[in-house]
Every structure is written in C-alpha cells, then in structure tokens.
mmCIF file of C-alpha atoms in Angstrom:
data_model
loop_
_atom_site.group_PDB
_atom_site.id
_atom_site.type_symbol
_atom_site.label_atom_id
_atom_site.label_comp_id
_atom_site.label_asym_id
_atom_site.label_seq_id
_atom_site.Cartn_x
_atom_site.Cartn_y
_atom_site.Cartn_z
ATOM 1 C CA MET A 547 134.503 90.820 71.586
ATOM 2 C CA LEU A 548 131.980 88.035 71.015
ATOM 3 C CA ARG A 549 134.400 85.396 72.361
ATOM 4 C CA ARG A 550 134.909 87.438 75.509
ATOM 5 C CA ALA A 551 131.154 87.831 76.051
ATOM 6 C CA THR A 552 130.649 84.087 75.593
ATOM 7 C CA ALA A 553 133.403 83.363 78.124
ATOM 8 C CA LEU A 554 131.785 85.698 80.634
ATOM 9 C CA LEU A 555 128.369 84.122 80.153
ATOM 10 C CA THR A 556 129.658 80.553 80.538
ATOM 11 C CA ARG A 557 131.691 81.300 83.674
ATOM 12 C CA PRO A 558 130.501 79.204 86.648
ATOM 13 C CA VAL A 559 128.340 81.093 89.119
ATOM 14 C CA ILE A 560 129.766 81.302 92.619
ATOM 15 C CA SER A 561 127.092 80.975 95.258
ATOM 16 C CA LEU A 562 127.279 83.801 97.721
ATOM 17 C CA ARG A 563 126.025 83.643 101.258
ATOM 18 C CA ALA A 564 122.758 85.554 101.492
ATOM 19 C CA ARG A 565 123.035 88.791 103.428
ATOM 20 C CA PRO A 566 120.546 89.133 106.260
ATOM 21 C CA PHE A 567 117.993 91.919 106.094
ATOM 22 C CA SER A 568 118.749 94.957 108.213
ATOM 23 C CA THR A 569 115.428 94.319 109.950
ATOM 24 C CA ASP A 570 116.630 90.943 111.213
ATOM 25 C CA VAL A 571 118.307 92.323 114.337
ATOM 26 C CA SER A 572 119.102 89.602 116.829
ATOM 27 C CA GLU A 573 116.764 89.256 119.795
ATOM 28 C CA THR A 574 119.549 89.915 122.289
ATOM 29 C CA PRO A 575 121.897 92.818 121.558
ATOM 30 C CA VAL A 576 125.445 91.621 121.006
ATOM 31 C CA ALA A 577 128.020 93.674 122.889
ATOM 32 C CA ASP A 578 131.236 94.570 121.097
ATOM 33 C CA THR A 579 133.566 93.083 123.704
ATOM 34 C CA SER A 580 136.758 93.962 121.832
ATOM 35 C CA PHE A 581 135.745 97.651 121.824
ATOM 36 C CA TYR A 582 134.886 97.572 125.542
ATOM 37 C CA ASP A 583 138.151 95.823 126.390
ATOM 38 C CA ALA A 584 140.195 98.347 124.383
ATOM 39 C CA TRP A 585 138.274 101.222 126.001
ATOM 40 C CA LYS A 586 138.976 99.912 129.518
ATOM 41 C CA LYS A 587 142.703 99.652 128.746
ATOM 42 C CA VAL A 588 142.905 103.253 127.542
ATOM 43 C CA ILE A 589 140.402 104.957 129.877
ATOM 44 C CA PRO A 590 139.685 102.646 132.819
ATOM 45 C CA ILE A 591 137.908 105.241 134.976
ATOM 46 C CA ILE A 592 135.223 106.226 132.423
ATOM 47 C CA GLU A 593 132.402 103.987 131.341
ATOM 48 C CA PRO A 594 132.442 103.189 127.613
ATOM 49 C CA PRO A 595 129.835 104.960 125.473
ATOM 50 C CA HIS A 596 126.680 103.182 124.418
ATOM 51 C CA THR A 597 126.317 102.217 120.778
ATOM 52 C CA PRO A 598 123.073 102.663 118.816
ATOM 53 C CA LEU A 599 122.436 98.924 119.137
ATOM 54 C CA THR A 600 122.057 99.456 122.880
ATOM 55 C CA PHE A 601 119.012 101.658 122.307
ATOM 56 C CA MET A 602 117.418 99.736 119.443
ATOM 57 C CA LYS A 603 114.570 97.380 120.101
ATOM 58 C CA PRO A 604 115.096 94.270 118.022
ATOM 59 C CA ARG A 605 112.640 93.854 115.171
ATOM 60 C CA PRO A 606 110.731 90.614 115.011
ATOM 61 C CA PRO A 607 112.198 88.203 112.463
ATOM 62 C CA THR A 608 110.723 88.027 108.979
ATOM 63 C CA PRO A 609 107.727 85.689 109.351
ATOM 64 C CA SER A 610 107.488 82.473 107.354
ATOM 65 C CA SER A 611 103.895 83.298 106.373
ATOM 66 C CA ILE A 612 102.334 86.642 105.515
ATOM 67 C CA PRO A 613 100.833 88.335 108.598
ATOM 68 C CA THR A 614 97.280 89.661 108.544
ATOM 69 C CA LYS A 615 98.245 93.160 109.732
ATOM 70 C CA LEU A 616 100.849 95.772 108.833
ATOM 71 C CA THR A 617 102.596 97.455 111.777
ATOM 72 C CA VAL A 618 103.051 101.182 111.079
ATOM 73 C CA ASN A 619 105.179 103.826 112.763
ATOM 74 C CA PHE A 620 104.338 107.325 111.478
ATOM 75 C CA VAL A 621 106.559 110.026 112.946
ATOM 76 C CA LEU A 622 107.236 113.729 112.523
ATOM 77 C CA PRO A 623 110.279 115.615 113.841
ATOM 78 C CA TYR A 624 108.243 116.802 116.821
ATOM 79 C CA ASN A 625 105.581 114.104 117.289
ATOM 80 C CA SER A 626 104.695 110.458 116.824
ATOM 81 C CA GLU A 627 101.338 110.153 115.047
ATOM 82 C CA LEU A 628 101.237 106.338 115.009
ATOM 83 C CA ALA A 629 103.436 104.065 117.102
ATOM 84 C CA ALA A 630 103.413 100.326 116.335
ATOM 85 C CA LYS A 631 99.834 100.648 115.061
ATOM 86 C CA GLU A 632 98.489 97.492 113.405
ATOM 87 C CA VAL A 633 96.531 98.385 110.268
ATOM 88 C CA ASP A 634 95.257 96.658 107.144
ATOM 89 C CA MET A 635 96.934 98.932 104.592
ATOM 90 C CA VAL A 636 98.541 102.322 104.037
ATOM 91 C CA ILE A 637 98.636 104.288 100.796
ATOM 92 C CA ILE A 638 101.615 106.601 100.569
ATOM 93 C CA PRO A 639 102.291 109.440 98.105
ATOM 94 C CA ALA A 640 105.645 108.232 96.773
ATOM 95 C CA SER A 641 107.567 110.372 94.302
ATOM 96 C CA THR A 642 106.991 107.641 91.701
ATOM 97 C CA GLY A 643 103.221 107.606 92.320
ATOM 98 C CA HIS A 644 100.797 106.450 94.998
ATOM 99 C CA MET A 645 101.861 103.157 96.539
ATOM 100 C CA GLY A 646 99.666 100.788 98.512
ATOM 101 C CA VAL A 647 101.460 98.872 101.245
ATOM 102 C CA LEU A 648 99.907 95.650 102.549
ATOM 103 C CA PRO A 649 101.254 93.060 104.983
ATOM 104 C CA GLY A 650 104.052 91.074 103.345
ATOM 105 C CA HIS A 651 105.132 93.929 101.044
ATOM 106 C CA VAL A 652 108.623 93.636 99.620
ATOM 107 C CA ALA A 653 111.273 95.676 101.449
ATOM 108 C CA THR A 654 111.334 99.170 99.903
ATOM 109 C CA ILE A 655 112.513 102.714 100.546
ATOM 110 C CA ALA A 656 110.361 105.424 98.965
ATOM 111 C CA GLU A 657 110.761 109.182 98.847
ATOM 112 C CA LEU A 658 107.496 110.950 99.651
ATOM 113 C CA LYS A 659 106.073 113.943 97.796
ATOM 114 C CA PRO A 660 103.342 116.334 98.948
ATOM 115 C CA GLY A 661 100.122 114.345 99.049
ATOM 116 C CA VAL A 662 97.696 112.258 101.074
ATOM 117 C CA LEU A 663 98.749 109.395 103.323
ATOM 118 C CA SER A 664 95.774 107.056 103.904
ATOM 119 C CA VAL A 665 95.737 104.640 106.841
ATOM 120 C CA HIS A 666 93.146 101.866 106.464
ATOM 121 C CA GLU A 667 91.852 99.969 109.501
ATOM 122 C CA GLY A 668 88.905 97.823 108.491
ATOM 123 C CA THR A 669 86.284 100.287 107.240
ATOM 124 C CA ASP A 670 87.942 103.302 108.928
ATOM 125 C CA VAL A 671 90.253 105.436 106.794
ATOM 126 C CA THR A 672 92.365 108.185 108.367
ATOM 127 C CA LYS A 673 93.927 110.658 105.931
ATOM 128 C CA TYR A 674 96.892 112.936 106.536
ATOM 129 C CA PHE A 675 98.370 115.513 104.209
ATOM 130 C CA ILE A 676 102.157 115.230 104.269
ATOM 131 C CA SER A 677 104.673 117.653 102.806
ATOM 132 C CA SER A 678 107.577 115.275 102.141
ATOM 133 C CA GLY A 679 109.642 112.573 103.782
ATOM 134 C CA PHE A 680 110.558 108.910 103.405
ATOM 135 C CA ALA A 681 108.855 105.565 103.871
ATOM 136 C CA PHE A 682 110.808 102.488 104.888
ATOM 137 C CA ILE A 683 108.903 99.264 104.285
ATOM 138 C CA HIS A 684 110.559 96.265 105.927
ATOM 139 C CA ALA A 685 110.270 92.627 104.920
ATOM 140 C CA ASN A 686 108.712 91.680 108.274
ATOM 141 C CA SER A 687 105.505 93.705 107.623
ATOM 142 C CA TYR A 688 106.693 96.804 109.467
ATOM 143 C CA ALA A 689 106.530 100.239 107.839
ATOM 144 C CA ASP A 690 108.266 103.357 109.139
ATOM 145 C CA ILE A 691 106.919 106.583 107.637
ATOM 146 C CA ILE A 692 108.876 109.735 108.414
ATOM 147 C CA ALA A 693 107.354 113.030 107.281
ATOM 148 C CA VAL A 694 108.685 116.573 107.561
ATOM 149 C CA GLU A 695 105.199 117.975 108.207
ATOM 150 C CA ALA A 696 101.763 116.351 108.390
ATOM 151 C CA VAL A 697 98.235 117.396 109.286
ATOM 152 C CA PRO A 698 94.993 115.401 109.383
ATOM 153 C CA LEU A 699 93.157 116.211 106.164
ATOM 154 C CA ASP A 700 89.927 117.144 107.972
ATOM 155 C CA ARG A 701 91.767 120.024 109.714
ATOM 156 C CA VAL A 702 92.786 121.762 106.468
ATOM 157 C CA ASP A 703 90.885 124.950 105.581
ATOM 158 C CA ALA A 704 90.012 124.910 101.857
ATOM 159 C CA SER A 705 89.714 128.722 101.638
ATOM 160 C CA LEU A 706 93.238 129.206 103.014
ATOM 161 C CA VAL A 707 94.546 126.642 100.521
ATOM 162 C CA GLN A 708 92.970 128.578 97.624
ATOM 163 C CA LYS A 709 94.371 131.845 98.975
ATOM 164 C CA GLY A 710 97.872 130.347 99.364
ATOM 165 C CA LEU A 711 97.760 128.854 95.867
ATOM 166 C CA ALA A 712 96.865 132.255 94.388
ATOM 167 C CA GLU A 713 99.654 133.972 96.359
ATOM 168 C CA PHE A 714 102.351 131.499 95.325
ATOM 169 C CA THR A 715 101.181 131.528 91.702
ATOM 170 C CA GLN A 716 101.544 135.321 91.740
ATOM 171 C CA LYS A 717 104.994 135.050 93.357
ATOM 172 C CA LEU A 718 106.066 132.502 90.732
ATOM 173 C CA SER A 719 105.051 134.765 87.852
ATOM 174 C CA SER A 720 106.831 137.800 89.353
ATOM 175 C CA ALA A 721 109.966 135.991 90.615
ATOM 176 C CA SER A 722 113.200 137.443 89.278
ATOM 177 C CA THR A 723 115.894 135.212 90.848
ATOM 178 C CA ASP A 724 116.308 131.451 90.763
ATOM 179 C CA LEU A 725 115.851 131.287 94.539
ATOM 180 C CA GLU A 726 112.543 133.177 94.397
ATOM 181 C CA LYS A 727 111.360 130.932 91.551
ATOM 182 C CA ALA A 728 112.292 127.771 93.465
ATOM 183 C CA GLU A 729 110.565 128.923 96.666
ATOM 184 C CA ALA A 730 107.440 129.941 94.752
ATOM 185 C CA GLN A 731 107.401 126.656 92.819
ATOM 186 C CA ILE A 732 107.550 124.675 96.071
ATOM 187 C CA GLY A 733 104.618 126.719 97.401
ATOM 188 C CA VAL A 734 102.614 126.116 94.205
ATOM 189 C CA ASP A 735 103.359 122.361 94.308
ATOM 190 C CA VAL A 736 102.340 121.983 97.963
ATOM 191 C CA HIS A 737 99.173 124.074 97.628
ATOM 192 C CA SER A 738 98.206 122.321 94.383
ATOM 193 C CA ALA A 739 98.582 118.949 96.108
ATOM 194 C CA LEU A 740 96.549 120.208 99.079
ATOM 195 C CA ASN A 741 93.835 121.493 96.734
ATOM 196 C CA ALA A 742 93.744 118.175 94.857
ATOM 197 C CA ALA A 743 93.501 116.271 98.159
ATOM 198 C CA LEU A 744 90.553 118.368 99.303
ATOM 199 C CA THR A 745 88.658 118.308 96.005
ATOM 200 C CA GLY A 746 89.421 114.735 95.003
#
C-alpha cells in the first residue's frame, strides 16, 4: 500500500491546457457551419434555428488589472431591478453566510437564502429583501443575481411581518402532516429573516 502511494506521488505531472472561463465568450459569435450545412442538406427550404450563442452578448474579457467598479445584473422572473449597473460592492445573503462581493472577486456560484441584499454605490446603500435565488459572480467583475422574489426593504410593513410570523408559528405548532410542517417552516424562516432585516 505504501509503495503504491509513493509511486502515485512521484508520478510526473502532465500539464493540462487551461480551460477558458465561461465568461470569456469571444467578441464575435462563431457560427456552427457544419450544423448549418447539414441542416441545409436535410431541410433546404427552412432557415436553421438560432442557437443561444446568437442571442448572447459577449462578456468583456477578464481584465489584467482589477477594475474599480463591479457590474451587477439583478433580475427577478418578472422584472429587471438592476441592469449592467456599476457599483462599488454588493452584500448577498448566501446560504453559507453573508458574502461581500467587490470588483475582482473570484468566480463563484452561491445559493441565496431569505435575507437582505445590499447594493453599495459610494455612500448610497440600497437594500432589498430577497426570498431565495442564486448569485453568479464572474471573474471579469460581473455579478448576476437572480432572485425568486425581492422587494425594497423600505417598502416592507413591520406590522404585517409580525402578524405573518405569528400566523406561521401557530401553523407550525398545529401542523399534522409533513407537507404542512414544511410549508409552515418556510413561512417562519422567511418572516424571521424579514423581521431580523427590519430590526437589525
């Protein structure tokens, strides 16, 4: 066993070609000519379908130096809250804890939990309460934040939050099935996070 481990550790390392980041999309979309040629042979009278690359705007390449601003896209299923907004920093409520994202942050994917998303622009701070979602931080100082639901924190009514927390706590204590318990627990978690955001 020890001989085998030593042999594995002393094996020469093969240098692999570095994979490009997914954010390093070429400036000019490359058409898949073999697909188009095959399509025209089979169905010459119908135009070939467009691929997702046709609709994607290429991301700027990863800069050689750290930029001064972070470009943020913050979207909901029905609305775009921020589109290519240049900010100083965002603080996101990741499932592993609050995470500050500055320009030059390492590429990361984070699951979001109910909590406060803070967008910092100089001395201005805009806060949103988000229910859940994902954050995609790219190596080129772009961040895409996708939330299921979000509301500016200053539009949340504290009395309704307290009322909802009491209702879901009551539902949790009287729940008889696993489904009822799960739904009530989600309500308690969201309202507790809302209450903490308003009081803290």
